[in-house]
CSV table of C-alpha atoms and ligand atoms in Angstrom, one decimal:
chain,number,residue,atom,x,y,z
A,1,MET,CA,0.0,0.0,0.0
A,2,GLN,CA,1.5,3.3,-1.0
A,3,LYS,CA,1.7,6.3,1.4
A,4,LEU,CA,2.4,9.9,1.2
A,5,GLU,CA,4.9,11.7,3.4
A,6,VAL,CA,4.2,15.4,3.8
A,7,SER,CA,6.3,17.9,5.7
A,8,GLY,CA,5.2,21.6,6.0
A,9,ALA,CA,5.3,24.5,6.5
A,10,ASN,CA,6.5,26.0,3.3
A,11,LYS,CA,4.4,28.8,1.7
A,12,LEU,CA,3.4,27.4,-1.7
A,13,LYS,CA,4.6,29.7,-4.4
A,14,GLY,CA,4.4,29.5,-8.2
A,15,GLN,CA,2.1,28.3,-10.9
A,16,ILE,CA,-0.2,25.2,-11.1
A,17,ASN,CA,-1.8,24.0,-14.3
A,18,ILE,CA,-5.3,22.5,-13.8
A,19,SER,CA,-6.1,19.2,-15.5
A,20,GLY,CA,-9.4,18.1,-17.2
A,21,SER,CA,-12.4,17.5,-15.1
A,22,LYS,CA,-12.9,13.9,-13.7
A,23,ASN,CA,-16.6,14.6,-13.2
A,24,ALA,CA,-17.2,16.0,-16.7
A,25,SER,CA,-15.1,13.2,-18.3
A,26,LEU,CA,-17.0,10.3,-16.7
A,27,PRO,CA,-20.5,11.1,-18.1
A,28,ILE,CA,-19.0,12.1,-21.5
A,29,LEU,CA,-17.1,8.8,-21.7
A,30,ALA,CA,-20.4,7.0,-20.9
A,31,ALA,CA,-22.2,9.0,-23.6
A,32,THR,CA,-19.7,7.9,-26.3
A,33,LEU,CA,-21.6,4.5,-26.1
A,34,LEU,CA,-24.5,6.3,-28.0
A,35,SER,CA,-22.2,6.6,-31.1
A,36,ASP,CA,-21.2,4.0,-33.6
A,37,LYS,CA,-18.7,6.4,-35.1
A,38,LYS,CA,-15.3,7.5,-33.8
A,39,VAL,CA,-15.0,9.9,-30.8
A,40,TYR,CA,-11.8,11.9,-30.1
A,41,LEU,CA,-11.6,13.1,-26.5
A,42,ASN,CA,-9.0,15.6,-25.4
A,43,ASN,CA,-7.9,16.9,-21.9
A,44,LEU,CA,-9.1,13.7,-20.0
A,45,PRO,CA,-7.3,13.7,-16.6
A,46,LYS,CA,-4.9,10.8,-16.0
A,47,VAL,CA,-6.6,9.5,-12.9
A,48,LYS,CA,-7.8,6.1,-11.7
A,49,ASP,CA,-11.5,6.7,-12.2
A,50,ILE,CA,-11.0,7.6,-15.9
A,51,GLU,CA,-8.9,4.4,-16.4
A,52,THR,CA,-11.7,2.4,-14.7
A,53,MET,CA,-14.4,4.0,-16.9
A,54,ILE,CA,-12.3,3.3,-20.1
A,55,ASN,CA,-12.0,-0.4,-18.9
A,56,LEU,CA,-15.7,-0.5,-18.4
A,57,LEU,CA,-16.3,0.8,-22.0
A,58,LYS,CA,-13.8,-1.8,-23.3
A,59,SER,CA,-15.7,-4.5,-21.4
A,60,LEU,CA,-18.8,-3.4,-23.3
A,61,GLY,CA,-16.9,-3.8,-26.6
A,62,SER,CA,-15.6,-0.3,-27.2
A,63,ILE,CA,-12.2,-0.1,-28.9
A,64,THR,CA,-10.1,2.6,-27.3
A,65,LYS,CA,-6.6,3.9,-28.0
A,66,PHE,CA,-4.6,6.9,-26.9
A,67,ASN,CA,-2.7,9.0,-29.5
A,68,LYS,CA,-0.5,11.8,-28.3
A,69,LYS,CA,-3.3,14.1,-27.1
A,70,ASN,CA,-6.5,12.3,-27.6
A,71,LEU,CA,-8.3,9.2,-26.4
A,72,ILE,CA,-9.9,7.7,-29.6
A,73,ILE,CA,-13.0,5.6,-28.9
A,74,ASP,CA,-14.5,3.4,-31.7
A,75,ASN,CA,-17.8,1.7,-31.0
A,76,TYR,CA,-18.5,0.3,-34.4
A,77,LYS,CA,-18.3,-3.2,-32.8
A,78,GLN,CA,-19.7,-2.3,-29.4
A,79,ASN,CA,-22.6,-4.6,-28.7
A,80,LYS,CA,-22.4,-5.8,-25.1
A,81,LYS,CA,-24.9,-4.6,-22.5
A,82,PHE,CA,-23.5,-6.1,-19.3
A,83,ALA,CA,-21.6,-3.8,-16.8
A,84,SER,CA,-20.0,-6.0,-14.2
A,85,TYR,CA,-19.9,-5.3,-10.4
A,86,ASN,CA,-16.1,-5.7,-10.3
A,87,LEU,CA,-15.7,-2.5,-12.4
A,88,VAL,CA,-18.7,-0.5,-11.2
A,89,LYS,CA,-18.0,-1.1,-7.4
A,90,THR,CA,-14.8,0.8,-7.6
A,91,MET,CA,-16.2,3.7,-9.6
A,92,ARG,CA,-19.8,4.5,-8.8
A,93,ALA,CA,-20.2,6.6,-12.0
A,94,GLY,CA,-20.3,3.2,-13.8
A,95,ILE,CA,-24.1,3.5,-13.4
A,96,LEU,CA,-23.9,6.2,-16.1
A,97,VAL,CA,-23.6,3.5,-18.8
A,98,LEU,CA,-27.2,2.5,-18.1
A,99,GLY,CA,-28.8,5.4,-20.0
A,100,PRO,CA,-26.8,5.1,-23.2
A,101,LEU,CA,-27.1,1.3,-23.3
A,102,LEU,CA,-30.9,1.5,-23.0
A,103,ALA,CA,-31.0,4.3,-25.6
A,104,LYS,CA,-28.9,2.3,-28.1
A,105,PHE,CA,-30.1,-1.3,-27.5
A,106,GLY,CA,-33.3,-1.1,-25.5
A,107,ASN,CA,-31.8,-3.4,-22.8
A,108,ALA,CA,-29.0,-3.5,-20.3
A,109,LYS,CA,-27.7,-5.3,-17.2
A,110,VAL,CA,-25.7,-2.9,-15.0
A,111,SER,CA,-24.4,-3.5,-11.5
A,112,LEU,CA,-25.8,-1.3,-8.8
A,113,PRO,CA,-22.8,0.9,-7.7
A,114,GLY,CA,-23.3,0.3,-4.0
A,115,GLY,CA,-22.4,2.8,-1.3
A,116,CYS,CA,-19.1,4.4,-0.4
A,117,ALA,CA,-17.6,6.2,2.6
A,118,ILE,CA,-19.6,9.3,2.2
A,119,GLY,CA,-23.0,7.7,1.9
A,120,THR,CA,-25.4,5.0,0.7
A,121,ARG,CA,-25.4,6.7,-2.7
A,122,PRO,CA,-28.8,5.3,-3.9
A,123,VAL,CA,-29.8,5.4,-7.6
A,124,ASP,CA,-33.6,5.4,-7.1
A,125,ILE,CA,-34.0,8.7,-8.9
A,126,HIS,CA,-32.1,7.4,-11.9
A,127,LEU,CA,-34.3,4.3,-12.1
A,128,LYS,CA,-37.7,6.0,-11.4
A,129,SER,CA,-36.9,8.7,-14.0
A,130,LEU,CA,-35.8,6.1,-16.6
A,131,SER,CA,-39.1,4.3,-16.1
A,132,LYS,CA,-40.9,7.5,-17.2
A,133,LEU,CA,-39.2,6.9,-20.6
A,134,GLY,CA,-40.8,3.5,-20.8
A,135,VAL,CA,-38.0,1.5,-19.1
A,136,LYS,CA,-39.0,-1.6,-17.1
A,137,TYR,CA,-36.5,-2.7,-14.6
A,138,LYS,CA,-35.9,-5.4,-11.9
A,139,ILE,CA,-33.1,-5.6,-9.4
A,140,ILE,CA,-31.7,-9.1,-9.1
A,141,GLN,CA,-28.7,-9.9,-7.0
A,142,GLY,CA,-27.3,-6.4,-7.1
A,143,TYR,CA,-27.8,-5.9,-10.8
A,144,VAL,CA,-30.3,-3.7,-12.6
A,145,HIS,CA,-32.0,-5.7,-15.4
A,146,ALA,CA,-33.6,-3.0,-17.5
A,147,THR,CA,-35.5,-3.2,-20.8
A,148,ALA,CA,-37.4,-0.8,-23.0
A,149,PRO,CA,-39.7,-3.1,-24.9
A,150,LYS,CA,-41.0,-0.3,-27.2
A,151,GLY,CA,-37.7,1.6,-27.2
A,152,LEU,CA,-37.4,4.8,-25.1
A,153,ILE,CA,-40.3,7.2,-25.5
A,154,GLY,CA,-39.8,11.0,-24.8
A,155,SER,CA,-41.6,12.3,-21.7
A,156,LYS,CA,-41.9,15.1,-19.2
A,157,ILE,CA,-39.8,14.3,-16.1
A,158,HIS,CA,-39.4,16.3,-12.8
A,159,PHE,CA,-36.5,15.1,-10.7
A,160,SER,CA,-37.7,14.7,-7.1
A,161,LYS,CA,-34.3,15.9,-5.9
A,162,ILE,CA,-31.4,17.6,-7.6
A,163,SER,CA,-29.1,14.8,-8.6
A,164,VAL,CA,-26.0,15.2,-10.9
A,165,GLY,CA,-25.9,11.6,-11.9
A,166,ALA,CA,-29.6,11.1,-12.4
A,167,THR,CA,-29.7,14.3,-14.6
A,168,GLU,CA,-26.7,13.0,-16.6
A,169,ASN,CA,-28.2,9.5,-17.1
A,170,LEU,CA,-31.5,10.8,-18.2
A,171,ILE,CA,-30.0,13.4,-20.6
A,172,ILE,CA,-28.0,10.7,-22.3
A,173,ALA,CA,-30.9,8.3,-22.5
A,174,SER,CA,-33.3,10.9,-23.9
A,175,THR,CA,-31.0,11.9,-26.8
A,176,LEU,CA,-32.1,8.8,-28.9
A,177,ALA,CA,-35.6,8.5,-27.4
A,178,LYS,CA,-38.6,8.7,-29.8
A,179,GLY,CA,-40.1,12.3,-29.5
A,180,THR,CA,-39.4,15.0,-27.0
A,181,THR,CA,-38.3,14.8,-23.4
A,182,VAL,CA,-38.4,17.8,-21.0
A,183,LEU,CA,-36.3,17.3,-17.8
A,184,ASN,CA,-37.2,19.7,-14.9
A,185,ASN,CA,-35.3,20.3,-11.7
A,186,CYS,CA,-32.0,19.3,-13.3
A,187,ALA,CA,-28.6,19.6,-11.7
A,188,ILE,CA,-26.8,22.4,-13.5
A,189,GLU,CA,-23.2,21.7,-12.4
A,190,PRO,CA,-20.7,22.8,-15.0
A,191,GLU,CA,-20.0,19.2,-15.7
A,192,VAL,CA,-23.6,18.6,-16.7
A,193,LYS,CA,-23.4,21.6,-19.0
A,194,ASP,CA,-20.2,20.2,-20.5
A,195,LEU,CA,-22.0,16.9,-21.2
A,196,VAL,CA,-24.8,18.8,-22.9
A,197,ASN,CA,-22.3,20.6,-25.1
A,198,PHE,CA,-20.6,17.3,-26.0
A,199,LEU,CA,-23.9,15.7,-27.0
A,200,ILE,CA,-24.8,18.8,-29.1
A,201,LYS,CA,-21.4,18.4,-30.9
A,202,MET,CA,-22.3,14.7,-31.5
A,203,GLY,CA,-25.4,15.9,-33.3
A,204,CYS,CA,-28.0,15.5,-30.5
A,205,ASN,CA,-30.8,18.1,-30.1
A,206,LEU,CA,-30.7,19.6,-26.6
A,207,LYS,CA,-31.7,23.1,-25.4
A,208,TRP,CA,-31.8,24.7,-21.9
A,209,VAL,CA,-35.3,26.2,-21.8
A,210,ALA,CA,-35.1,27.4,-18.2
A,211,LYS,CA,-32.5,27.6,-15.4
A,212,ARG,CA,-33.0,23.9,-14.4
A,213,SER,CA,-35.1,22.7,-17.4
A,214,LEU,CA,-33.7,21.0,-20.5
A,215,LYS,CA,-35.6,20.0,-23.7
A,216,ILE,CA,-34.3,17.1,-25.7
A,217,VAL,CA,-35.6,16.0,-29.1
A,218,GLY,CA,-34.6,12.4,-30.0
A,219,VAL,CA,-32.4,12.0,-33.0
A,220,ASN,CA,-31.3,8.9,-34.9
A,221,GLN,CA,-28.0,10.1,-36.4
A,222,ILE,CA,-24.8,10.7,-34.4
A,223,ASN,CA,-21.7,12.4,-35.9
A,224,GLU,CA,-18.0,11.5,-35.6
A,225,THR,CA,-16.9,13.9,-32.9
A,226,SER,CA,-13.9,15.4,-31.2
A,227,TYR,CA,-14.3,17.3,-27.9
A,228,SER,CA,-12.0,18.8,-25.2
A,229,VAL,CA,-13.3,18.3,-21.7
A,230,MET,CA,-13.6,21.3,-19.3
A,231,PHE,CA,-11.2,22.1,-16.5
A,232,ASP,CA,-11.5,20.4,-13.1
A,233,ARG,CA,-13.1,23.1,-10.9
A,234,ILE,CA,-12.7,21.0,-7.7
A,235,GLU,CA,-9.0,20.5,-8.4
A,236,ALA,CA,-8.7,24.3,-9.0
A,237,GLY,CA,-10.6,25.0,-5.7
A,238,THR,CA,-8.4,22.6,-3.8
A,239,TYR,CA,-5.2,24.4,-4.9
A,240,LEU,CA,-6.7,27.8,-4.2
A,241,ILE,CA,-7.3,26.6,-0.6
A,242,ALA,CA,-3.8,25.1,-0.5
A,243,ALA,CA,-2.4,28.6,-1.2
A,244,ALA,CA,-4.7,30.1,1.4
A,245,VAL,CA,-3.8,27.6,4.1
A,246,THR,CA,-0.1,27.9,3.6
A,247,GLU,CA,-0.2,31.8,3.2
A,248,GLY,CA,1.2,31.1,-0.2
A,249,ASN,CA,1.1,32.9,-3.6
A,250,LEU,CA,-0.1,30.8,-6.4
A,251,LYS,CA,-1.2,31.3,-10.0
A,252,ILE,CA,-3.8,28.7,-11.1
A,253,LYS,CA,-3.9,28.3,-14.9
A,254,ASN,CA,-6.2,26.6,-17.4
A,255,VAL,CA,-9.4,27.7,-15.6
A,256,ILE,CA,-12.5,29.8,-16.2
A,257,PRO,CA,-12.7,31.9,-13.1
A,258,LYS,CA,-16.4,32.8,-13.3
A,259,ILE,CA,-17.3,29.0,-13.0
A,260,ILE,CA,-15.9,29.0,-9.5
A,261,GLN,CA,-17.1,32.5,-8.5
A,262,THR,CA,-18.8,31.2,-5.4
A,263,GLU,CA,-15.5,29.7,-4.1
A,264,ILE,CA,-13.6,32.9,-5.1
A,265,ASN,CA,-16.0,35.1,-3.2
A,266,ILE,CA,-15.9,33.0,-0.1
A,267,LEU,CA,-12.0,33.0,-0.1
A,268,LYS,CA,-12.0,36.8,-0.5
A,269,LYS,CA,-14.4,37.1,2.5
A,270,ILE,CA,-12.1,34.9,4.5
A,271,GLY,CA,-9.3,37.4,3.8
A,272,MET,CA,-7.5,36.1,0.7
A,273,LYS,CA,-6.3,38.5,-2.1
A,274,ILE,CA,-7.5,37.1,-5.4
A,275,ASN,CA,-7.2,38.6,-8.9
A,276,THR,CA,-8.5,36.8,-12.0
A,277,LYS,CA,-7.6,37.0,-15.7
A,278,LYS,CA,-9.3,35.1,-18.7
A,279,ASN,CA,-7.9,31.7,-17.8
A,280,GLU,CA,-6.0,32.3,-14.6
A,281,ILE,CA,-6.6,33.0,-10.9
A,282,HIS,CA,-3.9,34.6,-8.8
A,283,ILE,CA,-4.3,34.1,-5.0
A,284,ILE,CA,-2.2,35.5,-2.2
A,285,GLY,CA,-2.7,34.0,1.2
A,286,ASN,CA,-3.2,36.1,4.4
A,287,LYS,CA,-1.9,35.5,7.9
A,288,LYS,CA,-5.2,36.6,9.3
A,289,ILE,CA,-8.0,34.1,8.3
A,290,LYS,CA,-11.5,35.3,9.1
A,291,ASN,CA,-14.2,32.8,10.2
A,292,ILE,CA,-17.3,32.2,8.1
A,293,ASN,CA,-20.3,29.8,8.1
A,294,ILE,CA,-20.7,27.6,5.0
A,295,LYS,CA,-23.5,25.3,3.7
A,296,THR,CA,-22.9,22.9,0.9
A,297,SER,CA,-25.5,23.0,-1.9
A,298,PRO,CA,-26.1,22.2,-5.5
A,299,TYR,CA,-24.4,24.5,-8.1
A,300,PRO,CA,-24.0,27.4,-8.0
A,301,GLY,CA,-23.8,26.9,-4.2
A,302,PHE,CA,-20.7,25.9,-2.4
A,303,PRO,CA,-19.7,22.4,-3.6
A,304,THR,CA,-19.7,19.5,-1.3
A,305,ASP,CA,-16.5,18.3,-3.0
A,306,LEU,CA,-14.7,21.3,-1.4
A,307,GLN,CA,-16.2,20.9,2.1
A,308,ALA,CA,-13.3,18.9,3.6
A,309,GLN,CA,-10.7,21.3,2.1
A,310,ILE,CA,-12.3,24.5,3.3
A,311,MET,CA,-12.7,22.9,6.7
A,312,VAL,CA,-8.9,22.8,7.0
A,313,LEU,CA,-8.7,26.5,6.2
A,314,LEU,CA,-11.4,27.4,8.7
A,315,CYS,CA,-9.5,25.5,11.5
A,316,LYS,CA,-7.0,28.3,11.1
A,317,GLY,CA,-9.7,31.0,11.3
A,318,ASN,CA,-9.7,33.6,14.0
A,319,LYS,CA,-13.0,32.4,15.4
A,320,LYS,CA,-15.5,29.5,15.3
A,321,SER,CA,-17.0,28.6,11.9
A,322,LEU,CA,-20.0,26.3,11.2
A,323,ILE,CA,-20.1,24.0,8.2
A,324,LYS,CA,-23.4,22.4,7.2
A,325,GLU,CA,-23.1,19.4,4.8
A,326,ASP,CA,-26.4,19.4,3.0
A,327,ILE,CA,-25.7,16.9,0.1
A,328,PHE,CA,-24.3,13.7,1.6
A,329,GLU,CA,-25.3,12.0,4.9
A,330,ASN,CA,-21.8,11.0,6.0
A,331,ARG,CA,-19.2,13.4,4.6
A,332,PHE,CA,-17.3,14.2,7.7
A,333,MET,CA,-14.9,11.2,7.7
A,334,HIS,CA,-12.0,13.6,7.6
A,335,VAL,CA,-12.9,15.2,10.9
A,336,ALA,CA,-11.6,12.5,13.2
A,337,GLU,CA,-8.2,12.6,11.4
A,338,LEU,CA,-8.0,16.4,11.5
A,339,ASN,CA,-8.8,16.3,15.2
A,340,ARG,CA,-5.9,13.8,15.7
A,341,MET,CA,-3.7,16.6,14.2
A,342,GLY,CA,-4.9,19.0,16.8
A,343,ALA,CA,-8.1,20.5,15.3
A,344,LYS,CA,-11.1,21.0,17.5
A,345,ILE,CA,-14.1,20.1,15.4
A,346,SER,CA,-17.4,18.8,16.9
A,347,ILE,CA,-20.1,17.2,14.8
A,348,LYS,CA,-23.9,17.3,15.4
A,349,ALA,CA,-26.0,15.6,12.7
A,350,ASN,CA,-24.9,17.2,9.4
A,351,LYS,CA,-23.2,20.2,11.1
A,352,ALA,CA,-19.6,20.6,12.0
A,353,LEU,CA,-18.5,23.3,14.5
A,354,VAL,CA,-14.9,24.3,13.8
A,355,GLU,CA,-12.9,26.0,16.5
A,356,GLY,CA,-10.4,28.4,15.0
A,357,ASN,CA,-6.7,29.2,15.9
A,358,THR,CA,-5.6,25.6,15.3
A,359,LYS,CA,-1.9,24.8,15.0
A,360,PHE,CA,-1.9,21.4,13.3
A,361,ALA,CA,0.6,18.8,14.5
A,362,ALA,CA,2.0,16.1,12.2
A,363,ALA,CA,0.6,12.6,12.5
A,364,GLU,CA,0.1,9.3,10.9
A,365,LEU,CA,-3.2,9.5,9.1
A,366,MET,CA,-5.8,7.5,7.1
A,367,ALA,CA,-7.5,8.7,4.0
A,368,THR,CA,-11.1,7.5,3.7
A,369,ASP,CA,-12.5,9.1,0.5
A,370,LEU,CA,-11.2,11.2,-2.4
A,371,ARG,CA,-11.7,14.7,-1.0
A,372,ALA,CA,-11.0,13.8,2.6
A,373,SER,CA,-7.6,12.5,1.6
A,374,VAL,CA,-6.6,15.8,0.0
A,375,SER,CA,-7.8,17.7,3.1
A,376,LEU,CA,-5.2,15.7,5.2
A,377,ILE,CA,-2.5,16.8,2.7
A,378,LEU,CA,-3.6,20.5,3.2
A,379,ALA,CA,-3.4,20.2,7.0
A,380,ALA,CA,0.0,18.4,6.8
A,381,LEU,CA,1.3,21.2,4.6
A,382,THR,CA,0.8,23.7,7.4
A,383,THR,CA,2.9,22.0,10.0
A,384,LYS,CA,6.7,21.5,10.3
A,385,GLY,CA,6.6,17.8,11.3
A,386,LYS,CA,6.4,14.9,8.8
A,387,SER,CA,2.9,13.5,8.4
A,388,VAL,CA,2.2,10.1,6.7
A,389,ILE,CA,-1.0,9.6,4.9
A,390,ASN,CA,-2.2,6.0,4.3
A,391,ARG,CA,-4.6,4.5,1.7
A,392,ILE,CA,-3.8,7.2,-0.9
A,393,TYR,CA,-5.5,5.1,-3.6
A,394,HIS,CA,-8.5,7.3,-2.7
A,395,LEU,CA,-6.5,10.3,-3.8
A,396,ASP,CA,-5.3,8.7,-7.1
A,397,ARG,CA,-8.9,8.3,-8.2
A,398,GLY,CA,-9.3,12.1,-8.8
A,399,TYR,CA,-6.1,14.1,-8.5
A,400,GLU,CA,-3.7,14.0,-11.5
A,401,ASN,CA,0.0,14.2,-10.5
A,402,ILE,CA,-0.8,15.8,-7.2
A,403,GLU,CA,2.7,15.3,-5.7
A,404,LYS,CA,4.4,16.7,-8.8
A,405,LYS,CA,2.1,19.8,-8.9
A,406,LEU,CA,2.6,20.5,-5.2
A,407,LYS,CA,6.4,19.8,-5.3
A,408,LYS,CA,6.7,22.3,-8.2
A,409,VAL,CA,5.4,25.1,-5.9
A,410,GLY,CA,7.6,24.2,-2.9
A,411,ALA,CA,5.8,21.5,-1.0
A,412,LYS,CA,7.9,18.7,0.7
A,413,ILE,CA,5.8,15.7,-0.3
A,414,ARG,CA,6.8,12.2,-1.5
A,415,ARG,CA,5.2,8.9,-2.2
A,416,VAL,CA,6.6,5.9,-0.4
A,417,ASN,CA,5.7,2.2,-0.8
B,1,EPZ,C1,-21.7,13.6,-8.3
B,1,EPZ,O1,-22.1,12.5,-7.6
B,1,EPZ,C2,-20.2,13.7,-8.2
B,1,EPZ,N1,-19.6,12.6,-8.8
B,1,EPZ,C3,-19.8,13.8,-6.8
B,1,EPZ,O2,-18.4,14.0,-6.7
B,1,EPZ,C4,-20.4,15.1,-6.2
B,1,EPZ,O3,-20.1,15.1,-4.8
B,1,EPZ,C5,-22.0,15.0,-6.3
B,1,EPZ,O4,-22.3,14.8,-7.7
B,1,EPZ,C6,-22.7,16.2,-5.8
B,1,EPZ,O5,-22.2,17.3,-6.5
B,1,EPZ,C7,-19.5,12.5,-10.2
B,1,EPZ,O6,-19.9,13.5,-10.9
B,1,EPZ,C8,-18.8,11.3,-10.8
B,1,EPZ,P1,-25.9,13.3,-6.7
B,1,EPZ,P2,-23.6,11.9,-7.7
B,1,EPZ,O7,-26.7,12.3,-7.5
B,1,EPZ,O8,-24.1,12.1,-9.1
B,1,EPZ,C9,-28.9,11.6,-3.5
B,1,EPZ,C10,-16.2,13.5,-6.1
B,1,EPZ,O9,-15.6,13.6,-5.0
B,1,EPZ,N2,-29.4,10.7,-4.5
B,1,EPZ,O10,-26.0,14.7,-7.1
B,1,EPZ,O11,-23.6,10.5,-7.2
B,1,EPZ,C11,-27.4,11.3,-3.1
B,1,EPZ,O12,-27.4,10.2,-2.1
B,1,EPZ,C12,-17.6,12.9,-6.1
B,1,EPZ,O13,-15.7,13.8,-7.2
B,1,EPZ,C13,-30.5,10.0,-4.3
B,1,EPZ,O14,-31.1,10.0,-3.2
B,1,EPZ,O15,-24.4,12.9,-6.7
B,1,EPZ,C14,-26.9,12.6,-2.5
B,1,EPZ,O16,-27.4,12.7,-1.2
B,1,EPZ,C15,-18.1,12.5,-4.7
B,1,EPZ,N3,-31.0,9.2,-5.2
B,1,EPZ,C16,-27.7,13.6,-3.3
B,1,EPZ,O17,-28.8,13.0,-3.9
B,1,EPZ,C17,-30.4,9.1,-6.5
B,1,EPZ,O18,-30.9,8.3,-7.3
B,1,EPZ,C18,-26.8,14.2,-4.5
B,1,EPZ,O19,-26.3,13.1,-5.2
B,1,EPZ,C19,-29.3,9.9,-6.7
B,1,EPZ,C20,-28.8,10.7,-5.7
């Protein structure tokens, strides 16, 4: 099992280039199943989850190969409809192949993803909404057996709860359905918008008709397509917080600042100096960190995927801060580890009360999920001693070259077996 050794307390200085978005790449990769033509995808991040999704596509019969810049996916022979548990269990977004397989073949057998450290992660909204397109499904031994005897038929669907994955699954499924589908109460995360832009490029007919409403008219022709995936806004937010927590001075490149305006505004309120250019954010940390209360919510609110990271920063605030986790039922797994480093964080239901003025102390730590692991790195970067972070396979699922990027801006970090 690999570990990370991290010794602070250098101020991070320099420039970090942001990679492509994991959470935009995953639904876009699933959507390539709709096509029987070649798809060229650029700017995919080299992270474990993307590798797993590509393996899942290959298990379904896709032919994939990397040339220097692009992943080329050819589905002219793709005809399998079975997504196995051993691939879907490690990467929950595997459920996103259900929509395209039903759209293309009218039947599919896809493993339920199961839960993870942050919650039970049900897919009831995906399944209930698909049944509105004429899908019949049964759950047998952990697999969804789904069929659409008359093919998918366009319909009007209102999501009972804002769900990124359910929105993405239904968008993809509706693109080949007969007639028109209107999806209401959609998630509007930038990654959902990136998926829509990709599908339009593939020749599908989609239009945002209101803030959270999308109209999709089924097509039966898909073009050969090339597409470059958007930047990873959670990676960008993570490095902004890394600069803030180490009183550093970082330039974050390959980003669209307005997409993370909520995060930028909050960091400014906490006391950071931030200037933005077209594709760059320049942040200068501040010794004095103000406290602030934060609630995670669907986009454009503060993202749950940055909750663990901002918690580390607020530990160094001048007063108490309250963080409310409104998206997942168990996303405070990082708190116990941060408290072992000297933080004083108490949890009551989905609220964490964070004492300020924490001086973190180095410790041996355990990562539990992707974003919790990176919050441990942030805390370790602020303290002189050497911390050791175990189970960093969580980290490798979603952060491309994190040690290299951090080392380049002055962090003392190395991976040991
Ligand atoms: C996506 O997960 C992201 N993953 C998550 O990022 C992110 O935290 C989440 O959206 C929220 O923004 C990918 O895009 C691959 P949801 P998803 O459906 O789609 C409940 C990361 O760290 N729900 O919007 O699974 C669900 O339990 C990951 O990169 C149902 O009840 O999230 C949760 O409480 C972690 N029934 C809430 O809705 C359903 O059928 C939001 O989940 C679906 C979801």
